[in-house]
XYZ file of C-alpha atoms in Angstrom:
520
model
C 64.966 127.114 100.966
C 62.089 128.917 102.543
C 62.325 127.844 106.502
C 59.098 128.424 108.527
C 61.091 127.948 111.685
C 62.872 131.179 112.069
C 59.944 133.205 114.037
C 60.134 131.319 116.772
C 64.157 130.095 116.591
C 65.865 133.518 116.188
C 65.383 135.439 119.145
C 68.573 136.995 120.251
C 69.603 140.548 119.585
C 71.676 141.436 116.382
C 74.049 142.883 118.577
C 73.874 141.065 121.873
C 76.749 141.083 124.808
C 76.255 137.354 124.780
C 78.501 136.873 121.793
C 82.503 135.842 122.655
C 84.725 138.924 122.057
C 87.373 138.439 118.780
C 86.771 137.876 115.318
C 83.624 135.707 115.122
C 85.535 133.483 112.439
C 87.766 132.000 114.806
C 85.372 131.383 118.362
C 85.805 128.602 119.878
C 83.528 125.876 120.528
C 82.051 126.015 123.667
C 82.388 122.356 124.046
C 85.738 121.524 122.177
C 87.506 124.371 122.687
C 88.300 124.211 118.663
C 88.223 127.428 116.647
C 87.139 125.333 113.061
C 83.884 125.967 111.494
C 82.568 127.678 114.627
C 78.778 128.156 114.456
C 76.470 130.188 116.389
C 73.193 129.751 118.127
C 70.439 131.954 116.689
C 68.377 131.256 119.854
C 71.040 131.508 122.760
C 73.921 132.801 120.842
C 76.234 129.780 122.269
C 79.017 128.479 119.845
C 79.975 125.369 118.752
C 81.779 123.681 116.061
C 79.899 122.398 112.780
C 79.280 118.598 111.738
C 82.682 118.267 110.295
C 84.685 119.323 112.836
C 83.070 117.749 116.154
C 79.158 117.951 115.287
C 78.563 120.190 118.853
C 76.318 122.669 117.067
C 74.142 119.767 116.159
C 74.218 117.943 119.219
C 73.606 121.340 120.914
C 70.348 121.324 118.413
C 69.249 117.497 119.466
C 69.693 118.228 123.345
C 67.360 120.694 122.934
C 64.612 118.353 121.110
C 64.371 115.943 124.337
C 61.488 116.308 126.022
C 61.424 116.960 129.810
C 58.319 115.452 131.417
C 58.532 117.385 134.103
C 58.846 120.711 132.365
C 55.685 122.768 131.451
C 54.635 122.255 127.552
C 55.498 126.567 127.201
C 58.974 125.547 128.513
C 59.722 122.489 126.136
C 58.940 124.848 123.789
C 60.996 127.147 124.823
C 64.130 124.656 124.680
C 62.906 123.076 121.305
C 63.582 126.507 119.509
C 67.803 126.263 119.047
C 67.171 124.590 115.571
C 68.609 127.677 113.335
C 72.201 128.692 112.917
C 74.956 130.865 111.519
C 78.349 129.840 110.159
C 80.905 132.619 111.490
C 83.232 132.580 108.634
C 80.462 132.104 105.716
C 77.660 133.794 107.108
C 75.062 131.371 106.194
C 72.443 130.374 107.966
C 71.351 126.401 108.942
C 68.310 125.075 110.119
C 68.557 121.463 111.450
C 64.918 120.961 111.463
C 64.616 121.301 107.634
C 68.182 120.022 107.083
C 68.966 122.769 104.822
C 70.321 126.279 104.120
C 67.950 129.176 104.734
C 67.783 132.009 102.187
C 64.780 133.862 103.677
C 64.600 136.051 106.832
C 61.932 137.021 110.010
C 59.453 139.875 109.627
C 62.075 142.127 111.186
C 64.974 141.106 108.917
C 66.761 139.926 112.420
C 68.730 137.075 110.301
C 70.426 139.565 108.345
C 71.038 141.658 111.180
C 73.053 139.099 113.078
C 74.956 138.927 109.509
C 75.991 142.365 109.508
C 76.925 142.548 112.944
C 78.934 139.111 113.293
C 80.549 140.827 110.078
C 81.357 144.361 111.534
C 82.882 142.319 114.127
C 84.807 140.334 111.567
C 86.506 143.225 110.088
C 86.973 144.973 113.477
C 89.060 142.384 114.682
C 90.617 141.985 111.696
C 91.206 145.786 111.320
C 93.083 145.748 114.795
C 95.104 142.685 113.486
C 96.290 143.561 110.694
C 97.437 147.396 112.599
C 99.220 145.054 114.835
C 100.977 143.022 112.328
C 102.096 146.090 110.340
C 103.731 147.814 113.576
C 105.732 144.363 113.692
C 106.619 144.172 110.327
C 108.069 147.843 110.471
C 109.839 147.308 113.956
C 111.084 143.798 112.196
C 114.738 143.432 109.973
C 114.607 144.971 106.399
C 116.345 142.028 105.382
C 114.143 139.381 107.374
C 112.531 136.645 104.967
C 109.574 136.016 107.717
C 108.149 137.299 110.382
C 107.618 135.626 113.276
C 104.279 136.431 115.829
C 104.413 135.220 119.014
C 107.278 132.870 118.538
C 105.485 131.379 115.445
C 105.993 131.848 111.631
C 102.551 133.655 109.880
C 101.845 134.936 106.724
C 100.233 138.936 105.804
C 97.283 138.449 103.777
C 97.489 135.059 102.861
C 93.868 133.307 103.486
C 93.811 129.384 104.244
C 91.101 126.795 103.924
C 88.894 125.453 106.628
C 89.210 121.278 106.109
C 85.375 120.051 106.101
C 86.687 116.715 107.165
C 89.566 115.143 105.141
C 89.745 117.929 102.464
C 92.710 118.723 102.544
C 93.159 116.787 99.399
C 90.701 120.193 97.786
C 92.325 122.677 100.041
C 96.100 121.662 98.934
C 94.901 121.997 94.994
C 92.996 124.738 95.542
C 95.888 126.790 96.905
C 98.697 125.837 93.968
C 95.907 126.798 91.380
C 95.151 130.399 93.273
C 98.924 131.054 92.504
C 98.890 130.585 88.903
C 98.468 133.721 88.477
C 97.235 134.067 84.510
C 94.723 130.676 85.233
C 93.700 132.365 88.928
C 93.132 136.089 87.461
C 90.974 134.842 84.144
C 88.218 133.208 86.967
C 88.355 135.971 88.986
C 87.577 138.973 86.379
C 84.422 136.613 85.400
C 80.963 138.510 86.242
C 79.388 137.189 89.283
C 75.628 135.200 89.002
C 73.252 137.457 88.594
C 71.356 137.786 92.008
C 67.347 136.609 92.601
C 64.409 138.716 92.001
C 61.524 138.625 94.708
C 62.106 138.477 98.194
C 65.948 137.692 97.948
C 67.149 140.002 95.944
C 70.163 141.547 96.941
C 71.041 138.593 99.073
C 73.751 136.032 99.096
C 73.163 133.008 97.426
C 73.269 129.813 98.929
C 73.267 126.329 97.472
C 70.687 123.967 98.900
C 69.998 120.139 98.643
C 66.751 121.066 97.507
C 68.182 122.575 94.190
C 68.565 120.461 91.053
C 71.666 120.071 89.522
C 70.911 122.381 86.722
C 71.177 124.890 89.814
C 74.720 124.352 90.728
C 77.542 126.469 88.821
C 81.635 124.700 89.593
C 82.961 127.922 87.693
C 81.003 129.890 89.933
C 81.974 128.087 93.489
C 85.115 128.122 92.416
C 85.432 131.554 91.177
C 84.259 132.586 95.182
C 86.706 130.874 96.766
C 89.547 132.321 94.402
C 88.116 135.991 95.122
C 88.505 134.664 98.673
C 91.682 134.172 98.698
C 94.348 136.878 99.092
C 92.085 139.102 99.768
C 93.180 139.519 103.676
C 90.039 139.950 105.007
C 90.260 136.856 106.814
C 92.855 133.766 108.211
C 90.703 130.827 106.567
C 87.697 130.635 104.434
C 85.312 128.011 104.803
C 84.955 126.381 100.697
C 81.208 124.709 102.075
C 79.506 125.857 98.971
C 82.041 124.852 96.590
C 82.604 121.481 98.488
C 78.636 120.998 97.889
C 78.892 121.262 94.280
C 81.761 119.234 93.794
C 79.452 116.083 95.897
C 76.583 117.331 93.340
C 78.664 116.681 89.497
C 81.557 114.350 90.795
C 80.283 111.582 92.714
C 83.459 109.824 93.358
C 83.939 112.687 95.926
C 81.421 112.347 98.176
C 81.899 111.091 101.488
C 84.240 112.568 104.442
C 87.344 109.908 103.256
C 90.623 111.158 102.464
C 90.730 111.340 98.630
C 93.481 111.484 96.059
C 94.685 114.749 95.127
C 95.883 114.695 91.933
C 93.133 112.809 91.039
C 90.502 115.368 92.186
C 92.656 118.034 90.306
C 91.655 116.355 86.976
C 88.287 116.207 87.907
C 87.793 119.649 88.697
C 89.738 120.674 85.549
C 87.940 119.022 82.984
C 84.588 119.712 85.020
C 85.561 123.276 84.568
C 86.381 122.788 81.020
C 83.339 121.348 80.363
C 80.989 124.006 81.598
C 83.209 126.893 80.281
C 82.339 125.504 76.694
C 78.867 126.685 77.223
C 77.834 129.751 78.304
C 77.173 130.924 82.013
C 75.324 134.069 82.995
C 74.281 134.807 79.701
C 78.226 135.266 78.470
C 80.100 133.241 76.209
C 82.920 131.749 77.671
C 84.876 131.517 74.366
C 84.126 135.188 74.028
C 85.922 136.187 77.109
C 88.517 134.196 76.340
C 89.281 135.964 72.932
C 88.701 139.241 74.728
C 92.045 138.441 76.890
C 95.095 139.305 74.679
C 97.386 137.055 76.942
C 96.065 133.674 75.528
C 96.113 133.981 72.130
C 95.240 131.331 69.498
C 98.669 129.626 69.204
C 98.432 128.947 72.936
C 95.349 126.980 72.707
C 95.240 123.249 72.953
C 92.094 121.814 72.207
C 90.794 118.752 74.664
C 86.963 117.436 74.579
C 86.227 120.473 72.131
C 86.787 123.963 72.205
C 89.166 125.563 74.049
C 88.620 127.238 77.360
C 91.149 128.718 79.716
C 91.987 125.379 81.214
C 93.508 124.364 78.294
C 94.770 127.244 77.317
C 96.934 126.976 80.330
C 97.869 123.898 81.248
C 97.065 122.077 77.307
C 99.784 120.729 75.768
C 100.344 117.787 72.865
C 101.946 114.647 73.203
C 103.014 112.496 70.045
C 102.883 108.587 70.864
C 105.280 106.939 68.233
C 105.112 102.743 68.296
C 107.066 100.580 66.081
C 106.433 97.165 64.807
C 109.595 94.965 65.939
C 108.742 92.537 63.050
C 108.115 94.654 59.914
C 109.154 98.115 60.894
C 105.786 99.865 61.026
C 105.951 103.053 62.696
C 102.168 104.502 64.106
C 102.001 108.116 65.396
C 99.093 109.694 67.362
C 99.522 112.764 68.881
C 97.407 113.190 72.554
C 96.267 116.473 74.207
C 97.439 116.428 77.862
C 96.788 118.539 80.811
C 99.068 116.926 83.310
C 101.783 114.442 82.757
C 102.380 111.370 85.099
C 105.810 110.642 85.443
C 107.170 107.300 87.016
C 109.931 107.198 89.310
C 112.272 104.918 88.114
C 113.031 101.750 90.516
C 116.401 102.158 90.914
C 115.802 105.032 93.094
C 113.193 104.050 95.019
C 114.976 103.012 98.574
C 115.843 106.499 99.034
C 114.029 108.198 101.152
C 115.280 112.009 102.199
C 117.866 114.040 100.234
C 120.914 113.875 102.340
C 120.658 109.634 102.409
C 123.643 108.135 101.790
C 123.087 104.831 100.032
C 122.914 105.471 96.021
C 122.888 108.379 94.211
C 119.552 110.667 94.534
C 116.784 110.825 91.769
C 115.903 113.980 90.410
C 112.702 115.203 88.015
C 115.238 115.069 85.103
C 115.256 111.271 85.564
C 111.598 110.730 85.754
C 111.283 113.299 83.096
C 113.875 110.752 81.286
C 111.968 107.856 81.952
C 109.221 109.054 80.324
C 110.165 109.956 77.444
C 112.927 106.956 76.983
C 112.192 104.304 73.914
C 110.706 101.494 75.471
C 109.690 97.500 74.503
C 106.486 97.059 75.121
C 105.778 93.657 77.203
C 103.721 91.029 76.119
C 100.463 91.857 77.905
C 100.842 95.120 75.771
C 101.574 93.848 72.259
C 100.598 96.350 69.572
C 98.107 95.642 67.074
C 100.202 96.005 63.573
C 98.138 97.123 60.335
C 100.917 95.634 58.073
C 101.235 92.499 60.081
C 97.598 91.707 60.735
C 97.864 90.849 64.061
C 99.369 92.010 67.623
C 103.304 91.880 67.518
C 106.134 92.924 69.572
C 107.173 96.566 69.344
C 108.526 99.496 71.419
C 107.161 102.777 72.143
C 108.421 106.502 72.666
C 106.703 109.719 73.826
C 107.725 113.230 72.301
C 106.048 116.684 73.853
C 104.525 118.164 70.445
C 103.389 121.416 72.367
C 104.346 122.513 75.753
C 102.042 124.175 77.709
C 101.789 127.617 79.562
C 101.736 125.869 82.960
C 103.466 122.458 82.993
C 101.472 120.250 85.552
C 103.714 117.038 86.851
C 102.525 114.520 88.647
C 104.718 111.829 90.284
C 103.236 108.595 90.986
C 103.478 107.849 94.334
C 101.242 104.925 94.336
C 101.446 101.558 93.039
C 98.962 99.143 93.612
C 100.561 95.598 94.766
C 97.828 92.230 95.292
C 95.947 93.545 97.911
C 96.821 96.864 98.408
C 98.152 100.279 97.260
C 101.714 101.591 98.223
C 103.175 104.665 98.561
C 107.036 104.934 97.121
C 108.689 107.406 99.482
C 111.261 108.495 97.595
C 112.769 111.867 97.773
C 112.609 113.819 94.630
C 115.297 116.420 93.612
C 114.020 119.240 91.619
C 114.320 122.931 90.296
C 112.858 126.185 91.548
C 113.893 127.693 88.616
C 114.499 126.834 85.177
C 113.938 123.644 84.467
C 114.458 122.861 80.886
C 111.888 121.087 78.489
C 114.038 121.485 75.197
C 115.224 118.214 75.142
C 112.008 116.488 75.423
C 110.524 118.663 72.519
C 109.643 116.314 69.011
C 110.860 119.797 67.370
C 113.222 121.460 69.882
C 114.716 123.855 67.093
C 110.907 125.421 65.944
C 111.055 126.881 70.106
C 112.958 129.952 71.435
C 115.478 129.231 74.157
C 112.628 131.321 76.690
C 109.698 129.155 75.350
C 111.177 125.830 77.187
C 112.222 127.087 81.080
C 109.966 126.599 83.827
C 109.679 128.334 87.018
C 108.207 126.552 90.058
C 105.021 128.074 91.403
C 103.336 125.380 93.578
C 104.081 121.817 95.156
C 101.495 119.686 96.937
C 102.950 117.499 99.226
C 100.987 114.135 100.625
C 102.532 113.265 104.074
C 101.785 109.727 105.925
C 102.085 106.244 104.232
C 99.086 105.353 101.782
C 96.422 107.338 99.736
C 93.268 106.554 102.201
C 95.424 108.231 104.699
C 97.486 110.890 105.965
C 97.465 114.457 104.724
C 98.031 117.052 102.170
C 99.827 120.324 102.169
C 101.074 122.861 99.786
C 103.699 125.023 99.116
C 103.379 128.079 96.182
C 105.273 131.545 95.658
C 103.406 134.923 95.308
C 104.806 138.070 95.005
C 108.437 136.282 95.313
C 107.614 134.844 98.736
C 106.893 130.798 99.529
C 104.286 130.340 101.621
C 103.343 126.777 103.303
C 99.084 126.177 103.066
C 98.270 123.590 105.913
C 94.383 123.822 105.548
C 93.517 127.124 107.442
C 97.223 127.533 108.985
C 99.010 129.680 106.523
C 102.998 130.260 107.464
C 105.936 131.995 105.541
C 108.503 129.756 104.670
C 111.585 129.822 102.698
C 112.921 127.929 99.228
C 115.359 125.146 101.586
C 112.358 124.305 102.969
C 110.959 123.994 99.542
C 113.164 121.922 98.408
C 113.350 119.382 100.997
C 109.849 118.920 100.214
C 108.760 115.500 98.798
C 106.612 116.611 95.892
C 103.712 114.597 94.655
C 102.171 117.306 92.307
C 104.489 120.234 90.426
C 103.648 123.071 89.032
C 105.752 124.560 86.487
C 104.582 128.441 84.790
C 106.718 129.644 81.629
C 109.248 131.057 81.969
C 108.625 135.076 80.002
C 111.492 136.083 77.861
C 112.941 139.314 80.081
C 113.890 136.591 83.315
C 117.186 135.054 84.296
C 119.289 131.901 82.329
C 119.444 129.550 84.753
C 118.826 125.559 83.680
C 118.279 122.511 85.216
């Protein structure tokens, strides 16, 4: 939006001594001490964290609206001008007076001065850091997996994600998906929005509460904060933007509660679906996608339409076969799926950690088993029967038709019980590497031996005891190294660690033809 405020609220030099020394993107608050979401004072050039870490930079903004009696009316005005802004990792620019992002700048362009300097600083710092972390790295063991600064494990390049306050339910899926590389790379070759004309040309573009919906592009958010990523210009990116367009087209997110992973992961991949059926920027979606050789048409798997990347990825086909107990009746329907849910069968479910002693430990193989095992339906699920006329007893059994490029699993952690939801704790054994599908194939012998082995490429993890609460991490390879995303802390790790892990979402990337034999 247009803010009329900034004449008289942005008065400090672009490059004034008053700023904290570092890289802008991780000051601290002057309140706090904390180094998330730090914001800076257009007016005084003081820093403080933003609304979702401590809310300083506003309350900074409403000390400076109380009026002083004793004060002369030039000096009230004085102290009533701290009402604009500047996120130090984004770059954006807040005014709290009109609630709202700011897209235009003073007479003397001071607003996009600041930008330019805070960002000169940025990549100063950054520069110096990443010249420090390469004389390590040479100085360090050829044959060291890690590398350890300052006592502590830390990653080269790897960008995390600033929580907004309880995101890291976004932040976790966000990571595993940047690390498919095929789904990550189609997003991030995509032409960028085409930029304003008029007075903001050639600027950044912000999304504001006073745009419509029609305004608001996920692919494009989302195709941002993938750019963002790996990119090792900075240690965490703040997703605001994206986060704002995800409260505009999925309601269910909105709000600062902790959410449920997995089930924001389906959102956002059928909400990406969705738009990439239409075009966006004036380019077919389908168009691109039949311009990329690697997803050709026998890899497409059509859900809600025509096929996009998403599920050309992570589509696959189930076929649900129920027979009639009484007459014999067998009904097949075959089911497009982009994730499957897999149960964790109850006789497993007292043990917790992978080196407990009571009862033999469950692995994917049995969930994998469990869903796909012939089962009698109970009687709140009787099946309707054509040939009988009416609902009857009869069991049910689920093939995989068509296996997908990445397989998604999702174990389900929680049940609900009468009054509340649980979380089953149980440690789940699974593969880095080659996990085998073949078995669970309707027509095993129509796929090459390649076709059906899996390598692991992400986890999400949710730690604490229920799905209103606690936290979630990830874990995903790139480039052959395992790296461990706790929101904006980003740390090496190593595949034990991995595989300790108690998974809640897996994913699983085909296996190509030239790689190693190894089976679950």
């Amino acid at each position: 939006m247009e803010c009329p405020h900034l004449s008289s609220s942005v008065c400090i030099a672009p490059d004034s001594a008053k700023f904290p020394n570092g890289s802008p993107s991780s000051w601290c608050c002057s309140v706090c001490r904390s180094n998330k979401s730090p914001w800076v004072c257009l007016t005084c050039s003081s820093v403080h964290c933003g609304r979702y870490v401590n809310g300083h930079a506003k309350k900074h903004y409403e000390d400076a609206q109380i009026p002083l009696t004793n004060h002369k009316k030039s000096e009230r005005q004085e102290k009533a001008q701290h009402t604009v802004c500047m996120d130090c990792s984004s770059y954006s620019t807040y005014c709290y007076r009109c609630d709202d992002f700011v897209v235009n700048d003073t007479k003397l362009g001071l607003v996009q001065k600041v930008r330019e300097h805070l960002q000169n600083l940025e990549n100063s710092a950054f520069t110096a850091d990443r010249h420090r972390k390469r004389k390590l790295l040479e100085n360090s063991s050829l044959n060291s997996k890690l590398l350890k600064v300052n006592g502590s494990t830390t990653a080269v390049c790897a960008t995390g994600l600033r929580n907004l306050g309880n995101t890291c339910f976004m932040n976790a899926i966000l990571q595993s998906l940047s690390n498919i590389e095929q789904f990550c790379c189609y997003f991030k070759e995509l032409p960028a929005v085409e930029l304003r004309n008029g007075k903001t040309a050639g600027r950044r573009t912000y999304h504001t509460r006073s745009q419509g919906d029609s305004n608001v592009s996920l692919v494009e958010e989302f195709r941002k904060t993938l750019c963002a990523l790996w990119q090792g210009s900075q240690t965490a990116f703040s997703p605001e933007s994206l986060f704002y367009v995800v409260w505009k087209i999925m309601p269910n997110f909105r709000g600062y509660q902790q959410q449920d992973a997995h089930e924001f992961m389906r959102y956002l991949l059928d909400h990406l679906h969705l738009e990439l059926q239409g075009g966006f920027n004036g380019i077919s979606r389908s168009s691109i996608l039949q311009e990329n050789s690697t997803l050709s048409a026998s890899n497409k798997c059509c859900i809600n339409g025509a096929s996009t990347v998403v599920t050309a990825i992570f589509g696959g086909i189930l076929q649900n076969e129920v027979n009639c107990l009484i007459c014999g009746t067998e009904s097949r329907k075959f089911d497009p799926f982009l994730d499957l849910s897999l149960d964790i069968p109850s006789q497993f479910r007292n043990k917790r950690s992978k080196n407990q002693e009571n009862g033999p430990t469950c692995s994917l193989r049995d969930c994998l088993r469990s869903f796909t095992d012939l089962e009698e339906l109970d009687e709140t699920e009787l099946y309707m029967c054509h040939k009988c006329k009416k609902k009857q007893k009869s069991t049910k059994k689920f093939w995989i038709q068509k296996l997908p490029k990445v397989l998604c699993l999702h174990l389900k952690r929680f049940h609900w019980t009468a009054y509340l939801r649980n979380k089953v704790d149980t440690y789940v054994e699974f593969p880095l590497r080659g996990l085998d599908m073949k078995c669970y194939l309707l027509e095993p012998e129509n796929s090459g031996p390649e076709n059906c082995l899996y390598d692991l490429a992400a986890v999400v993890v949710h730690h604490g005891s229920g799905v209103g609460s606690g936290h979630y991490t990830a874990y995903a390879t790139h480039e052959g190294r395992w790296f461990h995303f706790n929101d904006s802390t980003v740390t090496l790790t190593d595949e034990d660690t991995v595989v300790k892990a108690k998974a809640y979402i897996l994913f699983y990337v085909e296996r190509q033809a030239k790689a190693g034999s190894d089976k679950l």
